[in-house]
C-alpha cells in the first residue's frame, strides 16, 4: 500500500499534463525567447514576423505576413526548452494533425505545420484573428451584457462540441484564450491550439 505522500499514476499523469499546457502570466518569464525569430525576421522564406502576440508556458505566438499572399497568419512556436523533448515535438505535430480535421467557423484554422530551418524549432501556422481577448474585453468594460455573454457562450459550446465530436479537447479554455471579433464578423473564436484527446 502506498503512503499518503506517494503519487498515484493518475496524479503523476495530471502533473505532467499540467506542465505541458499553456499557463497564465506566472510562467511567462520561464520561456526562453533567445532562439525565436525577432520582429522583421523571415521564416523559411515565406513568412515575415510582424509582432509577438502571445506567450505561455508551452509556446510563443507571433503575427506574421505570408510574403507571397500578403496575408497575415499566426505562427505558434513550441517553446525552446520543450522543443528539445522529442515526445513534446511529436505531441505538437499530433496536435497539428488533429486540428487539421477541424472545420468550424469559430475555431482558428491550422493551415500548416513545419520546422523553422534556421532555428530548428517546430511551429504551427494558424489563421490570424483580429479582435480582443474575452479577458481584455471584461477588463475594459466590466461584466458583459447578458445577451453578449449568452451569444459568446453559445458559439463556444458549438465550437467545443465540434472539436469533441472529433476527439479533440482544448484543455486550456479561459477568457485570455478566446478572441472576440467585431459584430461584422459575428465570431468568437478559440485562439490557442487544442490538444488531441488521445494525448
CSV table of C-alpha atoms in Angstrom, one decimal:
chain,number,residue,atom,x,y,z
A,1,UNK,CA,0.0,0.0,0.0
A,2,UNK,CA,1.3,3.5,-0.9
A,3,UNK,CA,1.9,6.0,1.8
A,4,UNK,CA,-0.1,9.3,1.7
A,5,UNK,CA,3.0,11.1,0.3
A,6,UNK,CA,3.2,8.8,-2.8
A,7,UNK,CA,1.6,9.9,-6.0
A,8,UNK,CA,-0.7,7.6,-7.9
A,9,UNK,CA,-0.1,7.0,-11.6
A,10,UNK,CA,-3.1,9.2,-12.4
A,11,UNK,CA,-1.8,12.1,-10.2
A,12,UNK,CA,1.6,11.8,-11.9
A,13,UNK,CA,-0.1,12.0,-15.3
A,14,UNK,CA,-2.1,15.0,-14.3
A,15,UNK,CA,1.0,16.8,-13.1
A,16,UNK,CA,2.8,16.1,-16.3
A,17,UNK,CA,-0.2,17.2,-18.4
A,18,UNK,CA,-0.5,20.4,-16.4
A,19,UNK,CA,3.2,21.2,-17.0
A,20,UNK,CA,2.7,20.9,-20.8
A,21,UNK,CA,-0.4,23.1,-21.3
A,22,UNK,CA,-0.3,26.9,-21.8
A,23,UNK,CA,-0.3,28.7,-18.4
A,24,UNK,CA,-1.1,32.1,-17.0
A,25,UNK,CA,1.3,35.0,-16.6
A,26,UNK,CA,3.3,33.3,-13.8
A,27,UNK,CA,5.1,31.1,-16.2
A,28,UNK,CA,5.8,33.6,-19.0
A,29,UNK,CA,9.3,34.5,-17.6
A,30,UNK,CA,10.3,30.8,-17.8
A,31,UNK,CA,10.1,30.8,-21.6
A,32,UNK,CA,13.5,31.4,-23.3
A,33,UNK,CA,13.0,33.7,-26.3
A,34,UNK,CA,16.6,33.8,-27.4
A,35,UNK,CA,16.3,31.4,-30.4
A,36,UNK,CA,12.9,32.5,-31.5
A,37,UNK,CA,12.6,34.9,-34.5
A,38,UNK,CA,12.7,38.6,-34.0
A,39,UNK,CA,10.5,41.3,-35.5
A,40,UNK,CA,11.3,41.6,-39.2
A,41,UNK,CA,12.9,38.1,-39.5
A,42,UNK,CA,11.7,35.7,-42.1
A,43,UNK,CA,10.8,32.1,-41.5
A,44,UNK,CA,11.7,29.6,-44.2
A,45,UNK,CA,11.5,32.4,-46.8
A,46,UNK,CA,7.7,32.5,-46.6
A,47,UNK,CA,6.7,34.5,-43.5
A,48,UNK,CA,7.9,37.8,-42.1
A,49,UNK,CA,7.5,38.3,-38.3
A,50,UNK,CA,5.4,41.4,-37.5
A,51,UNK,CA,4.9,41.2,-33.8
A,52,UNK,CA,4.7,38.8,-30.8
A,53,UNK,CA,1.1,38.4,-29.8
A,54,UNK,CA,1.2,35.7,-27.0
A,55,UNK,CA,3.4,33.8,-24.6
A,56,UNK,CA,2.6,30.8,-22.5
A,57,UNK,CA,4.4,28.1,-20.6
A,58,UNK,CA,4.5,25.9,-23.7
A,59,UNK,CA,4.5,28.2,-26.7
A,60,UNK,CA,5.1,31.7,-28.2
A,61,UNK,CA,2.7,33.1,-30.8
A,62,UNK,CA,3.7,35.7,-33.5
A,63,UNK,CA,1.7,37.7,-36.0
A,64,UNK,CA,3.4,37.2,-39.4
A,65,UNK,CA,2.8,38.2,-43.0
A,66,UNK,CA,2.8,35.5,-45.7
A,67,UNK,CA,5.1,37.3,-48.2
A,68,UNK,CA,3.6,35.8,-51.4
A,69,UNK,CA,0.0,36.0,-50.4
A,70,UNK,CA,0.2,39.3,-48.5
A,71,UNK,CA,-2.0,37.8,-45.8
A,72,UNK,CA,-1.5,37.8,-42.0
A,73,UNK,CA,-1.2,34.5,-40.2
A,74,UNK,CA,-0.3,33.5,-36.6
A,75,UNK,CA,2.8,31.3,-36.1
A,76,UNK,CA,2.8,29.3,-32.9
A,77,UNK,CA,6.3,28.1,-31.9
A,78,UNK,CA,6.9,25.4,-29.4
A,79,UNK,CA,8.9,26.9,-26.5
A,80,UNK,CA,12.7,26.2,-26.9
A,81,UNK,CA,13.1,24.1,-23.7
A,82,UNK,CA,10.1,22.0,-24.7
A,83,UNK,CA,11.3,21.7,-28.3
A,84,UNK,CA,14.3,19.8,-27.0
A,85,UNK,CA,11.9,17.0,-25.9
A,86,UNK,CA,11.1,14.6,-28.8
A,87,UNK,CA,7.9,13.5,-27.1
A,88,UNK,CA,6.7,17.1,-26.9
A,89,UNK,CA,7.6,17.7,-30.5
A,90,UNK,CA,5.7,14.6,-31.5
A,91,UNK,CA,2.7,15.8,-29.5
A,92,UNK,CA,2.9,19.2,-31.1
A,93,UNK,CA,2.7,17.5,-34.6
A,94,UNK,CA,-0.1,15.3,-33.4
A,95,UNK,CA,-2.0,18.4,-32.4
A,96,UNK,CA,-1.5,19.9,-35.9
A,97,UNK,CA,-2.9,16.7,-37.5
A,98,UNK,CA,-5.9,16.6,-35.1
A,99,UNK,CA,-6.6,20.3,-35.7
A,100,UNK,CA,-6.4,19.9,-39.5
A,101,UNK,CA,-9.5,17.8,-39.2
A,102,UNK,CA,-11.5,20.6,-37.6
A,103,UNK,CA,-13.5,22.9,-39.8
A,104,UNK,CA,-15.7,25.2,-37.8
A,105,UNK,CA,-16.3,29.0,-38.2
A,106,UNK,CA,-15.4,29.7,-34.6
A,107,UNK,CA,-12.2,27.7,-34.3
A,108,UNK,CA,-9.0,29.2,-35.6
A,109,UNK,CA,-7.9,27.1,-38.5
A,110,UNK,CA,-4.5,25.4,-38.5
A,111,UNK,CA,-3.0,26.0,-42.0
A,112,UNK,CA,0.4,24.3,-41.8
A,113,UNK,CA,2.9,22.6,-39.6
A,114,UNK,CA,6.7,22.8,-40.2
A,115,UNK,CA,10.1,23.2,-38.7
A,116,UNK,CA,11.9,26.6,-38.9
A,117,UNK,CA,15.0,25.5,-40.8
A,118,UNK,CA,17.3,28.3,-39.4
A,119,UNK,CA,16.3,27.9,-35.8
A,120,UNK,CA,15.4,24.1,-35.8
A,121,UNK,CA,12.1,24.8,-33.9
A,122,UNK,CA,8.7,23.4,-34.8
A,123,UNK,CA,5.8,25.7,-35.5
A,124,UNK,CA,2.1,25.8,-36.5
A,125,UNK,CA,0.7,28.3,-39.0
A,126,UNK,CA,-2.7,29.3,-37.9
A,127,UNK,CA,-5.4,31.7,-39.0
A,128,UNK,CA,-4.8,35.1,-37.7
A,129,UNK,CA,-7.8,36.5,-35.8
A,130,UNK,CA,-8.4,40.2,-35.4
A,131,UNK,CA,-10.1,41.2,-32.2
A,132,UNK,CA,-9.7,41.3,-28.4
A,133,UNK,CA,-9.5,38.5,-25.9
A,134,UNK,CA,-12.5,38.0,-23.8
A,135,UNK,CA,-10.3,38.8,-20.8
A,136,UNK,CA,-9.4,42.2,-22.3
A,137,UNK,CA,-13.0,42.9,-23.0
A,138,UNK,CA,-14.0,42.2,-19.5
A,139,UNK,CA,-11.1,44.2,-18.0
A,140,UNK,CA,-12.0,47.2,-20.1
A,141,UNK,CA,-15.8,47.0,-20.0
A,142,UNK,CA,-16.6,45.1,-16.8
A,143,UNK,CA,-19.3,42.4,-16.9
A,144,UNK,CA,-20.7,41.6,-20.3
A,145,UNK,CA,-24.4,42.3,-21.0
A,146,UNK,CA,-26.3,39.0,-20.6
A,147,UNK,CA,-27.1,38.8,-24.3
A,148,UNK,CA,-23.5,39.2,-25.3
A,149,UNK,CA,-22.4,36.6,-22.7
A,150,UNK,CA,-25.1,34.2,-24.0
A,151,UNK,CA,-24.1,34.7,-27.6
A,152,UNK,CA,-20.4,34.0,-26.9
A,153,UNK,CA,-21.2,31.0,-24.7
A,154,UNK,CA,-23.4,29.5,-27.5
A,155,UNK,CA,-20.6,30.0,-30.1
A,156,UNK,CA,-18.0,28.4,-27.8
A,157,UNK,CA,-20.2,25.5,-26.9
A,158,UNK,CA,-20.8,24.8,-30.5
A,159,UNK,CA,-17.1,25.0,-31.3
A,160,UNK,CA,-16.2,22.7,-28.4
A,161,UNK,CA,-18.9,20.2,-29.4
A,162,UNK,CA,-17.4,20.2,-32.9
A,163,UNK,CA,-14.0,19.5,-31.5
A,164,UNK,CA,-15.2,16.9,-29.0
A,165,UNK,CA,-17.0,15.0,-31.8
A,166,UNK,CA,-13.6,14.7,-33.4
A,167,UNK,CA,-11.9,13.6,-30.2
A,168,UNK,CA,-10.1,16.9,-29.7
A,169,UNK,CA,-10.1,18.6,-26.3
A,170,UNK,CA,-8.9,22.2,-25.7
A,171,UNK,CA,-7.7,21.7,-22.1
A,172,UNK,CA,-6.9,25.4,-21.5
A,173,UNK,CA,-10.2,27.2,-22.0
A,174,UNK,CA,-10.1,30.6,-20.3
A,175,UNK,CA,-11.0,34.2,-21.2
A,176,UNK,CA,-7.5,35.0,-22.3
A,177,UNK,CA,-7.6,32.2,-24.9
A,178,UNK,CA,-10.9,33.4,-26.5
A,179,UNK,CA,-10.8,36.0,-29.2
A,180,UNK,CA,-14.0,38.1,-29.6
A,181,UNK,CA,-14.3,39.6,-33.0
A,182,UNK,CA,-16.4,42.6,-34.2
A,183,UNK,CA,-20.1,42.3,-34.8
A,184,UNK,CA,-19.4,42.4,-38.6
A,185,UNK,CA,-17.7,39.0,-38.4
A,186,UNK,CA,-20.1,37.5,-35.8
A,187,UNK,CA,-17.4,35.3,-34.4
A,188,UNK,CA,-15.9,34.4,-31.1
A,189,UNK,CA,-13.0,32.0,-31.6
A,190,UNK,CA,-10.6,29.9,-29.6
A,191,UNK,CA,-7.1,31.2,-30.3
A,192,UNK,CA,-5.0,28.6,-28.8
A,193,UNK,CA,-4.4,25.2,-30.2
A,194,UNK,CA,-6.5,22.4,-28.7
A,195,UNK,CA,-4.9,19.1,-27.8
A,196,UNK,CA,-5.9,15.7,-29.1
A,197,UNK,CA,-7.9,13.8,-26.6
A,198,UNK,CA,-5.6,10.8,-27.1
A,199,UNK,CA,-2.7,12.7,-25.6
